[in-house]
Amino acid sequence: MGLLSTILDTFDTLISTQPTWILCLAFAGFSITSIVLYSVLDQMLFRMRNRNEPPLVFHWFPGIGSTISYGMDPFVFFSACREKYGDTFTFILLGKKTTVCLGLKGNETILNAKQSQVNAEEVYTPLTTPVFGKDVVYDCNNAKLMEQKKFVKFGLTTEAFRSYVQLIVKEVDDFVARAPAFQGQKGSCSICPAMAEITLYTASRSLQGKEVREKFDSTFAELYHHLDQGFAPINFMLPWAPLPHNRKRDFAQKKMAETYMEIIRERKRAENSEKVREHDMTGNLMSSVYKDGTPVPDHEVAHMMIALLMAGQHSSSSTSSWIMLRLATRPDIQEDLLEEQKRVLGEDLPPLTYENLQQLPLNAQVVKETLRLHAPIHSVIRKVKSPLTVATPTKSYTIPTSHNVLSAPGVTARMAEYFPDPMLWEPHRWDEGHSLAYNGPAISEKEEQIDYGYGLVSKGASSPYLPFGAGRHRCIGEQFAYVQLGAITATMVRKLKVRNPPNRKGIPATDYSSLFSRPYGHAFVEWEKRQGTTEKV
């Protein structure tokens, strides 16, 4: 008792004689140390009491876990964890245990899991609903979402694509002719804002019609940018927070929804139904009816149009920027592309069409190779709804319903076992017999197809190249993206030669701070307009 009394007296004297700021620092240090010790002990006990669950990536702080290292560069994080733990492991992401399943089997397990096993809506609705609006996409049950996808597929047919190519080409031509970034015979520009405007205008004009496109200008592009900022990762947890980017997001969403609602009202006032073009998404959605006989409400039409615009622009904006940045490092590929057009289409470079774009394999391979290394979405996350079994070569794990699961198809696209020298951007690797060609297991061209409620789509997730995902949530705009990116690339190659500025070698780093990855910072390219490549019109 005397020893305890002596210790307490000494402690009391120490406290009473020290300045407050030192005591505060001591308390903070004690608290942090306690939290770290608790986290370490909890992880040690986890390994003992949860032997059927995947290994947990070590971390110092509970709640934060591996969020920072994952967010800085997901692919570096995945690679380090794969080397240590294998293809299946769990890490803490924004306070949530998230189990990663890599490789072909991992993609298959998550992307083709049953709706009763995993759920996308619960993960993504905090992020997407404030951006798109209520009652569409992930703010409704899966059956309704599948019906909405079916309505949207109206504008994603081969017949529609034929009409889109000339519209896309005209938008690119007009932009290069009038945009301040491309005035004069040569110059330099920040390529990401330029490609963002090009893809916004091409997506709105082709997918949504002349009425919508006429509403879009640089001011509207700024509103779109503010809406896009709503995809900040913090909004997975705090979509309601009164942060500056969220206030701008909410204002932009309201203004864009009002724009579409005004178009809908004008359509309803119009007496001449011929004003609705054959391939007009607005008119199609206005006339669509759910299976239970309920017409699609006007606000859902407006919100679906916002979602469609973002789907048609967002990933293409990032990918087209990467295409231009990659071409700036490879003048030989630029000349190969132009030579291909002259050889296949004619020296006089006739107008591009859907049919003649299909005759330009290298042009398509530039798009494909860029998507291989720069897929816009690096992680696909699902909420586990019933215990999920994942088999590995050494053990089977059970993933509980307290976890999310994560698939990263971009990891397999960067594996040397499938793509030799995988980090080298080389469009010719897709040439038959090329030394860097895909060398993995044979993939059937006629994969199994399934109808999730919006038409037949490929079920296969066994390919190492899945930039648009797989399963019921596979991107329905995949073919439109290839058409849009192919037409933009072919047109830009006709118009411009691009190169890196003298102070940069290679390409910029990747910015993973949003749901969609993109080039980091102000990525400048130098450009020069080509001579003697005037098109026929």
Coordinates of C-alpha atoms in Angstrom, one line a residue:
M1 CA 0.0 0.0 0.0
G2 CA 2.9 2.3 0.8
L3 CA 4.4 1.8 -2.7
L4 CA 1.1 2.6 -4.4
S5 CA 0.7 5.7 -2.2
T6 CA 4.2 6.8 -3.1
I7 CA 3.6 6.4 -6.9
L8 CA 0.3 8.3 -6.7
D9 CA 1.9 11.1 -4.7
T10 CA 4.7 11.4 -7.2
F11 CA 2.2 11.4 -10.1
D12 CA 0.1 14.0 -8.4
T13 CA 3.2 16.2 -7.8
L14 CA 4.3 15.8 -11.5
I15 CA 0.8 16.8 -12.8
S16 CA 0.6 19.8 -10.5
T17 CA 4.0 21.2 -11.4
Q18 CA 3.8 20.8 -15.2
P19 CA 2.4 23.4 -17.7
T20 CA -1.0 22.6 -19.2
W21 CA 0.4 22.3 -22.7
I22 CA 2.8 19.6 -21.7
L23 CA 0.0 17.7 -20.0
C24 CA -2.1 18.0 -23.1
L25 CA 0.8 16.7 -25.3
A26 CA 1.3 13.8 -22.8
F27 CA -2.3 12.9 -22.9
A28 CA -2.4 13.0 -26.7
G29 CA 0.7 10.9 -26.9
F30 CA -0.8 8.4 -24.4
S31 CA -4.1 8.3 -26.3
I32 CA -2.4 7.7 -29.7
T33 CA -0.1 5.0 -28.2
S34 CA -3.1 3.3 -26.6
I35 CA -5.0 3.3 -29.9
V36 CA -2.1 1.9 -31.8
L37 CA -1.5 -0.8 -29.2
Y38 CA -5.2 -1.7 -29.3
S39 CA -5.1 -1.9 -33.1
V40 CA -2.0 -4.2 -33.1
L41 CA -3.4 -6.5 -30.4
D42 CA -6.8 -6.6 -32.2
Q43 CA -5.1 -7.7 -35.4
M44 CA -3.1 -10.4 -33.6
L45 CA -6.3 -11.7 -32.1
F46 CA -8.1 -11.5 -35.4
R47 CA -5.6 -13.9 -36.9
M48 CA -6.3 -16.4 -34.1
R49 CA -10.1 -16.2 -34.0
N50 CA -10.9 -15.7 -37.7
R51 CA -8.9 -18.4 -39.4
N52 CA -11.6 -18.9 -42.1
E53 CA -11.4 -15.2 -43.2
P54 CA -8.8 -13.9 -45.6
P55 CA -5.6 -12.4 -44.1
L56 CA -5.9 -8.8 -42.8
V57 CA -3.4 -6.2 -44.1
F58 CA -1.5 -4.8 -41.2
H59 CA -2.2 -1.2 -40.2
W60 CA -1.5 1.0 -37.3
F61 CA -4.7 3.0 -36.8
P62 CA -8.2 1.5 -36.6
G63 CA -10.7 3.2 -38.9
I64 CA -8.1 4.7 -41.2
G65 CA -6.5 1.3 -41.8
S66 CA -4.9 1.2 -45.3
T67 CA -7.1 3.9 -46.8
I68 CA -4.2 6.4 -47.4
S69 CA -1.8 3.9 -49.0
Y70 CA -4.6 2.5 -51.1
G71 CA -5.8 6.0 -52.2
M72 CA -2.3 7.2 -53.2
D73 CA -1.9 4.4 -55.8
P74 CA -4.2 1.4 -55.7
F75 CA -2.1 -0.6 -58.1
V76 CA 1.1 -0.2 -56.1
F77 CA -1.0 -1.2 -53.0
F78 CA -2.5 -4.2 -54.6
S79 CA 0.9 -5.4 -56.0
A80 CA 2.5 -5.1 -52.5
C81 CA -0.3 -6.9 -50.8
R82 CA -0.5 -9.6 -53.5
E83 CA 3.2 -10.4 -53.0
K84 CA 2.7 -10.8 -49.3
Y85 CA -0.8 -12.3 -48.9
G86 CA -1.7 -13.7 -52.3
D87 CA -4.7 -12.9 -54.5
T88 CA -7.2 -12.7 -51.6
F89 CA -6.8 -10.4 -48.6
T90 CA -8.7 -7.9 -46.5
F91 CA -7.9 -4.3 -45.7
I92 CA -9.6 -1.4 -43.9
L93 CA -11.0 1.2 -46.3
L94 CA -12.7 4.2 -44.8
G95 CA -13.5 2.2 -41.6
K96 CA -14.9 -0.8 -43.6
K97 CA -13.3 -4.2 -43.9
T98 CA -12.9 -4.7 -47.6
T99 CA -11.8 -8.0 -49.1
V100 CA -9.9 -7.9 -52.3
C101 CA -10.1 -10.7 -54.8
L102 CA -7.5 -10.4 -57.6
G103 CA -6.8 -12.4 -60.7
L104 CA -9.2 -14.1 -63.2
K105 CA -10.9 -16.1 -60.5
G106 CA -11.3 -13.1 -58.3
N107 CA -12.9 -11.1 -61.1
E108 CA -15.2 -14.0 -61.8
T109 CA -16.1 -14.5 -58.1
I110 CA -17.2 -10.8 -57.6
L111 CA -18.3 -9.6 -61.0
N112 CA -20.5 -12.6 -61.6
A113 CA -21.7 -13.2 -58.1
K114 CA -25.5 -13.6 -57.6
Q115 CA -27.6 -10.6 -56.6
S116 CA -28.4 -12.5 -53.3
Q117 CA -24.6 -12.6 -52.6
V118 CA -23.4 -9.1 -53.3
N119 CA -25.0 -5.7 -53.8
A120 CA -23.7 -2.6 -55.6
E121 CA -26.5 -0.2 -54.7
E122 CA -25.7 0.0 -51.0
V123 CA -22.1 0.8 -51.8
Y124 CA -22.5 3.4 -54.5
T125 CA -25.8 5.2 -53.8
P126 CA -24.2 7.7 -51.3
L127 CA -21.9 8.8 -54.0
T128 CA -24.2 8.7 -57.1
T129 CA -27.6 9.8 -55.9
P130 CA -26.6 13.4 -55.1
V131 CA -25.0 13.6 -58.5
F132 CA -27.6 11.9 -60.7
G133 CA -30.7 12.6 -58.7
K134 CA -33.3 10.5 -56.9
D135 CA -35.0 7.3 -58.1
V136 CA -32.5 6.3 -60.8
V137 CA -29.4 4.1 -61.1
Y138 CA -28.4 3.0 -57.6
D139 CA -31.2 4.9 -55.8
C140 CA -33.7 2.2 -56.7
N141 CA -33.9 -1.5 -56.5
N142 CA -31.9 -3.7 -58.9
A143 CA -35.0 -4.8 -60.9
K144 CA -35.9 -1.2 -61.7
L145 CA -32.3 -0.4 -62.6
M146 CA -32.3 -3.2 -65.1
E147 CA -35.4 -1.7 -66.7
Q148 CA -33.8 1.7 -66.8
K149 CA -30.8 0.2 -68.6
K150 CA -33.1 -1.4 -71.1
F151 CA -34.7 2.0 -71.8
V152 CA -31.3 3.6 -72.4
K153 CA -30.1 0.9 -74.8
F154 CA -32.4 2.5 -77.3
G155 CA -29.6 4.9 -78.2
L156 CA -26.8 2.2 -78.1
T157 CA -27.6 0.2 -81.3
T158 CA -25.5 -0.1 -84.4
E159 CA -28.1 1.9 -86.3
A160 CA -27.7 4.7 -83.8
F161 CA -23.9 4.5 -83.9
R162 CA -24.0 5.0 -87.7
S163 CA -25.6 8.4 -87.1
Y164 CA -23.3 9.3 -84.2
V165 CA -19.9 9.2 -86.0
Q166 CA -20.5 12.2 -88.2
L167 CA -21.9 14.1 -85.3
I168 CA -18.9 13.3 -83.2
V169 CA -16.5 14.3 -86.0
K170 CA -18.2 17.6 -86.5
E171 CA -18.0 18.5 -82.8
V172 CA -14.3 17.7 -82.8
D173 CA -13.7 19.7 -86.0
D174 CA -15.7 22.7 -84.6
F175 CA -13.8 22.6 -81.3
V176 CA -10.3 22.5 -82.8
A177 CA -11.4 25.4 -85.1
R178 CA -12.8 27.7 -82.4
A179 CA -11.4 26.7 -79.0
P180 CA -8.9 29.2 -77.6
A181 CA -6.6 26.3 -76.7
F182 CA -6.1 25.5 -80.4
Q183 CA -5.8 29.0 -82.0
G184 CA -3.0 29.6 -84.4
Q185 CA -0.8 27.1 -86.3
K186 CA 1.0 25.7 -83.2
G187 CA 0.9 26.1 -79.5
S188 CA 0.5 24.2 -76.2
C189 CA -2.5 23.4 -74.0
S190 CA -3.6 21.6 -70.9
I191 CA -5.0 18.6 -72.6
C192 CA -7.4 17.3 -69.9
P193 CA -9.8 20.3 -69.9
A194 CA -9.7 20.3 -73.8
M195 CA -10.6 16.6 -74.0
A196 CA -13.2 17.0 -71.3
E197 CA -15.0 19.7 -73.4
I198 CA -14.7 17.6 -76.5
T199 CA -16.2 14.5 -74.9
L200 CA -18.9 16.5 -73.2
Y201 CA -20.0 18.0 -76.5
T202 CA -19.7 14.8 -78.5
A203 CA -21.6 12.8 -75.9
S204 CA -24.4 15.4 -75.5
R205 CA -24.8 15.8 -79.3
S206 CA -24.8 12.2 -80.2
L207 CA -26.5 10.5 -77.2
Q208 CA -28.9 13.3 -76.3
G209 CA -29.7 15.3 -79.4
K210 CA -29.4 18.8 -80.8
E211 CA -31.7 20.4 -78.2
V212 CA -29.5 19.3 -75.3
R213 CA -26.3 20.1 -77.1
E214 CA -27.5 23.7 -77.8
K215 CA -27.8 24.2 -74.0
F216 CA -24.1 23.3 -73.5
D217 CA -21.3 25.9 -73.6
S218 CA -18.2 26.5 -71.5
T219 CA -20.4 27.7 -68.6
F220 CA -22.4 24.5 -68.7
A221 CA -19.1 22.6 -68.9
E222 CA -18.1 24.3 -65.6
L223 CA -21.4 23.1 -64.0
Y224 CA -20.6 19.6 -65.2
H225 CA -17.2 19.9 -63.6
H226 CA -18.7 20.8 -60.3
L227 CA -21.1 17.9 -60.6
D228 CA -18.2 15.6 -61.3
Q229 CA -16.5 16.7 -58.1
G230 CA -19.3 14.9 -56.3
F231 CA -17.4 11.7 -56.9
A232 CA -14.8 12.5 -54.3
P233 CA -14.1 9.4 -52.2
I234 CA -15.0 11.2 -48.9
N235 CA -18.6 11.2 -50.2
F236 CA -18.7 7.5 -49.7
M237 CA -19.0 8.4 -46.0
L238 CA -20.1 12.1 -45.9
P239 CA -22.2 12.8 -49.0
W240 CA -24.3 15.2 -46.9
A241 CA -21.3 17.2 -45.5
P242 CA -21.5 21.0 -46.1
L243 CA -18.2 21.0 -47.9
P244 CA -17.5 23.5 -50.7
H245 CA -17.3 20.8 -53.4
N246 CA -20.6 19.3 -52.2
R247 CA -22.4 22.7 -52.3
K248 CA -21.1 23.2 -55.9
R249 CA -22.3 19.7 -56.7
D250 CA -25.8 20.3 -55.3
F251 CA -26.1 23.6 -57.2
A252 CA -24.9 22.0 -60.5
Q253 CA -27.2 19.0 -60.1
K254 CA -30.2 21.3 -59.6
K255 CA -29.3 23.5 -62.6
M256 CA -28.7 20.6 -64.9
A257 CA -32.0 18.9 -63.8
E258 CA -33.9 22.1 -64.4
T259 CA -32.4 22.3 -67.9
Y260 CA -33.6 18.8 -68.8
M261 CA -37.0 19.4 -67.2
E262 CA -37.4 22.5 -69.3
I263 CA -36.6 20.4 -72.5
I264 CA -39.2 17.9 -71.3
R265 CA -41.8 20.6 -70.8
E266 CA -41.1 22.1 -74.2
R267 CA -41.5 18.6 -75.8
K268 CA -44.9 18.2 -74.1
R269 CA -46.0 21.6 -75.3
A270 CA -44.9 20.9 -78.8
E271 CA -47.8 19.9 -81.1
N272 CA -45.7 18.6 -83.9
S273 CA -44.4 15.2 -82.9
E274 CA -42.0 15.1 -85.8
K275 CA -39.7 17.4 -83.8
V276 CA -38.7 14.2 -81.9
R277 CA -35.9 12.7 -84.0
E278 CA -35.7 9.0 -84.6
H279 CA -32.6 8.5 -82.5
D280 CA -33.6 10.8 -79.7
M281 CA -33.0 9.6 -76.1
T282 CA -35.2 12.3 -74.5
G283 CA -38.3 11.3 -76.5
N284 CA -37.5 7.6 -75.9
L285 CA -37.4 7.9 -72.2
M286 CA -40.5 10.1 -72.1
S287 CA -42.4 7.4 -73.8
S288 CA -41.0 4.5 -71.8
V289 CA -43.1 2.5 -69.5
Y290 CA -42.1 0.2 -66.6
K291 CA -43.3 -3.4 -66.6
D292 CA -46.0 -2.6 -64.1
G293 CA -47.5 -0.1 -66.5
T294 CA -46.1 3.0 -64.8
P295 CA -44.8 5.7 -67.3
V296 CA -41.3 7.0 -66.4
P297 CA -41.9 10.2 -64.4
D298 CA -40.4 13.4 -65.7
H299 CA -37.9 13.8 -62.9
E300 CA -36.6 10.3 -63.6
V301 CA -36.2 11.2 -67.2
A302 CA -34.2 14.2 -66.3
H303 CA -32.0 12.3 -63.8
M304 CA -31.4 9.4 -66.2
M305 CA -30.3 12.0 -68.8
I306 CA -27.8 13.3 -66.3
A307 CA -26.5 9.8 -65.6
L308 CA -26.3 9.0 -69.3
L309 CA -24.4 12.2 -70.0
M310 CA -21.9 11.4 -67.3
A311 CA -21.5 7.8 -68.3
G312 CA -21.0 8.9 -71.9
Q313 CA -18.5 11.6 -71.0
H314 CA -16.7 10.8 -67.8
S315 CA -14.7 7.7 -68.7
S316 CA -14.2 8.9 -72.3
S317 CA -12.8 12.3 -71.0
S318 CA -10.1 10.5 -69.0
T319 CA -9.3 7.9 -71.7
S320 CA -9.1 10.5 -74.5
S321 CA -6.7 12.6 -72.4
W322 CA -4.5 9.5 -71.9
I323 CA -4.6 8.7 -75.6
M324 CA -3.4 12.2 -76.5
L325 CA -0.7 12.1 -73.8
R326 CA 0.5 8.6 -74.9
L327 CA 0.5 9.8 -78.6
A328 CA 2.6 12.8 -77.5
T329 CA 5.3 10.3 -76.5
R330 CA 5.1 8.3 -79.7
P331 CA 5.2 10.4 -82.9
D332 CA 5.8 7.2 -84.8
I333 CA 2.3 5.9 -83.8
Q334 CA 0.7 9.2 -84.8
E335 CA 2.2 8.8 -88.3
D336 CA 1.2 5.1 -88.4
L337 CA -2.4 6.1 -87.6
L338 CA -2.5 8.8 -90.3
E339 CA -0.9 6.4 -92.8
E340 CA -3.4 3.7 -92.0
Q341 CA -6.3 6.1 -92.8
K342 CA -4.7 7.1 -96.1
R343 CA -4.0 3.6 -97.1
V344 CA -7.4 2.2 -96.1
L345 CA -9.7 5.1 -96.8
G346 CA -7.8 7.0 -99.5
E347 CA -5.2 9.7 -99.7
D348 CA -7.8 12.4 -99.8
L349 CA -9.1 11.3 -96.3
P350 CA -12.8 11.0 -97.0
P351 CA -15.3 11.7 -94.2
L352 CA -15.2 9.2 -91.3
T353 CA -18.2 6.9 -91.0
Y354 CA -19.1 4.1 -88.6
E355 CA -18.2 1.5 -91.3
N356 CA -14.8 2.9 -92.3
L357 CA -13.8 3.3 -88.6
Q358 CA -14.2 -0.5 -88.4
Q359 CA -11.5 -0.8 -91.1
L360 CA -8.9 1.0 -89.0
P361 CA -7.4 -1.7 -86.7
L362 CA -4.5 0.4 -85.4
N363 CA -6.9 3.2 -84.5
A364 CA -8.9 0.7 -82.5
Q365 CA -5.8 -0.8 -80.9
V366 CA -4.7 2.7 -79.6
V367 CA -8.0 2.9 -77.8
K368 CA -7.7 -0.7 -76.5
E369 CA -4.1 -0.4 -75.3
T370 CA -4.9 2.9 -73.5
L371 CA -7.9 1.3 -71.7
R372 CA -5.7 -1.6 -70.8
L373 CA -3.3 0.6 -68.8
H374 CA -5.7 3.4 -67.9
A375 CA -9.1 1.9 -67.2
P376 CA -11.0 4.8 -65.7
I377 CA -12.4 2.8 -62.8
H378 CA -9.6 0.9 -60.9
S379 CA -11.8 -0.7 -58.2
V380 CA -15.3 -2.3 -58.4
I381 CA -16.8 -2.6 -54.9
R382 CA -19.8 -4.7 -53.7
K383 CA -21.5 -5.1 -50.3
V384 CA -21.6 -8.8 -49.1
K385 CA -25.2 -9.8 -48.5
S386 CA -24.6 -13.5 -47.7
P387 CA -21.4 -15.3 -46.7
L388 CA -19.3 -15.7 -49.8
T389 CA -16.8 -18.5 -50.3
V390 CA -13.6 -17.7 -52.2
A391 CA -11.3 -20.6 -53.1
T392 CA -7.5 -20.0 -53.5
P393 CA -4.8 -22.6 -54.5
T394 CA -4.0 -23.2 -50.8
K395 CA -7.2 -22.5 -48.9
S396 CA -10.9 -21.6 -49.1
Y397 CA -12.0 -18.4 -47.3
T398 CA -15.4 -17.3 -46.1
I399 CA -16.2 -13.6 -46.4
P400 CA -18.8 -12.5 -43.9
T401 CA -21.6 -10.1 -44.5
S402 CA -19.8 -7.4 -42.4
H403 CA -17.4 -7.0 -45.4
N404 CA -17.3 -5.3 -48.7
V405 CA -15.6 -7.1 -51.6
L406 CA -13.4 -5.4 -54.2
S407 CA -12.5 -6.5 -57.7
A408 CA -9.7 -4.8 -59.7
P409 CA -9.7 -6.0 -63.3
G410 CA -7.0 -3.5 -64.1
V411 CA -4.5 -5.6 -62.1
T412 CA -4.8 -8.6 -64.5
A413 CA -4.3 -6.3 -67.4
R414 CA -1.0 -5.3 -66.0
M415 CA 0.2 -8.9 -65.3
A416 CA 3.3 -10.1 -67.3
E417 CA 1.8 -13.6 -67.4
Y418 CA -0.8 -12.3 -69.8
F419 CA 0.9 -9.2 -71.4
P420 CA 4.7 -9.3 -71.8
D421 CA 6.3 -6.1 -70.6
P422 CA 2.9 -5.1 -69.3
M423 CA 3.6 -1.4 -68.4
L424 CA 4.8 -0.6 -71.9
W425 CA 2.2 1.2 -73.9
E426 CA 2.4 -0.5 -77.3
P427 CA -0.7 -0.5 -79.5
H428 CA 1.0 -2.9 -81.9
R429 CA 0.9 -5.6 -79.2
W430 CA -2.6 -6.3 -80.4
D431 CA -1.3 -7.2 -83.9
E432 CA -1.5 -10.9 -84.6
G433 CA 1.9 -12.6 -83.9
H434 CA 3.5 -9.6 -82.2
S435 CA 6.2 -10.4 -79.7
L436 CA 4.3 -8.6 -77.0
A437 CA 0.9 -10.1 -77.8
Y438 CA -1.5 -11.5 -75.2
N439 CA -0.2 -15.0 -74.2
G440 CA -2.7 -16.1 -71.6
P441 CA -5.3 -18.9 -71.8
A442 CA -7.5 -18.9 -74.9
I443 CA -10.6 -16.8 -74.6
S444 CA -13.6 -17.7 -76.6
E445 CA -14.9 -15.0 -78.9
K446 CA -18.5 -16.3 -78.2
E447 CA -18.7 -16.1 -74.5
E448 CA -21.8 -17.2 -72.6
Q449 CA -24.4 -14.5 -72.6
I450 CA -27.1 -13.8 -70.1
D451 CA -30.1 -11.4 -69.9
Y452 CA -30.2 -9.5 -66.6
G453 CA -33.3 -7.6 -67.7
Y454 CA -31.9 -5.2 -70.3
G455 CA -30.9 -7.6 -73.1
L456 CA -28.2 -10.1 -73.7
V457 CA -24.7 -9.2 -72.5
S458 CA -21.5 -11.2 -72.1
K459 CA -21.3 -13.1 -68.8
G460 CA -17.6 -13.8 -69.0
A461 CA -15.2 -12.4 -66.6
S462 CA -12.4 -14.8 -67.5
S463 CA -10.5 -12.3 -69.7
P464 CA -7.6 -10.3 -68.2
Y465 CA -8.9 -7.3 -70.2
L466 CA -12.1 -6.0 -68.6
P467 CA -12.0 -2.2 -68.8
F468 CA -15.8 -2.1 -68.7
G469 CA -16.4 -4.7 -66.1
A470 CA -18.5 -7.9 -66.4
G471 CA -21.8 -9.4 -65.1
R472 CA -25.0 -7.6 -64.4
H473 CA -23.3 -4.2 -63.9
R474 CA -21.2 -4.4 -67.0
C475 CA -21.1 -1.0 -68.7
I476 CA -23.9 -0.9 -71.3
G477 CA -22.1 2.0 -73.0
E478 CA -19.0 -0.1 -73.9
Q479 CA -19.6 -0.1 -77.6
F480 CA -20.5 3.6 -77.6
A481 CA -17.2 4.3 -75.8
Y482 CA -15.2 2.5 -78.5
V483 CA -17.1 4.4 -81.2
Q484 CA -16.7 7.8 -79.5
L485 CA -13.0 7.3 -78.7
G486 CA -12.2 5.9 -82.1
A487 CA -13.9 8.8 -83.9
I488 CA -12.2 11.4 -81.7
T489 CA -8.8 9.8 -82.1
A490 CA -9.0 9.4 -85.8
T491 CA -10.2 13.1 -86.2
M492 CA -7.5 14.5 -83.8
V493 CA -4.8 12.6 -85.7
R494 CA -6.0 14.2 -89.0
K495 CA -6.0 17.7 -87.4
L496 CA -2.9 17.8 -85.1
K497 CA 0.5 16.5 -84.4
V498 CA 1.3 16.4 -80.6
R499 CA 4.4 16.0 -78.6
N500 CA 5.6 16.3 -75.0
P501 CA 6.9 19.7 -73.8
P502 CA 10.6 19.8 -73.3
N503 CA 10.4 19.6 -69.5
R504 CA 8.5 16.2 -69.5
K505 CA 9.6 12.7 -70.4
G506 CA 7.0 10.0 -70.5
I507 CA 3.5 10.7 -69.2
P508 CA 2.2 12.4 -66.0
A509 CA 1.3 10.5 -62.9
T510 CA -2.2 9.2 -62.3
D511 CA -4.6 11.1 -60.0
Y512 CA -6.6 8.5 -58.0
S513 CA -8.3 11.1 -55.7
S514 CA -11.7 10.6 -57.4
L515 CA -13.8 7.5 -58.2
F516 CA -12.5 7.9 -61.7
S517 CA -8.7 8.0 -62.2
R518 CA -7.3 10.6 -64.6
P519 CA -4.0 12.3 -65.5
Y520 CA -2.5 14.3 -62.6
G521 CA -2.3 18.1 -62.5
H522 CA -2.1 20.3 -65.6
A523 CA -0.9 17.8 -68.2
F524 CA 0.3 20.0 -71.1
V525 CA 1.1 18.9 -74.7
E526 CA 2.5 20.9 -77.5
W527 CA 0.5 20.8 -80.8
E528 CA 0.9 21.7 -84.4
K529 CA -1.8 21.7 -87.0
R530 CA -1.2 19.5 -90.0
Q531 CA -1.0 20.8 -93.5
G532 CA -2.6 19.3 -96.5
T533 CA -5.0 17.0 -94.6
T534 CA -8.3 18.9 -95.4
E535 CA -11.2 16.5 -95.3
K536 CA -14.0 16.3 -97.8
V537 CA -17.3 17.4 -96.4

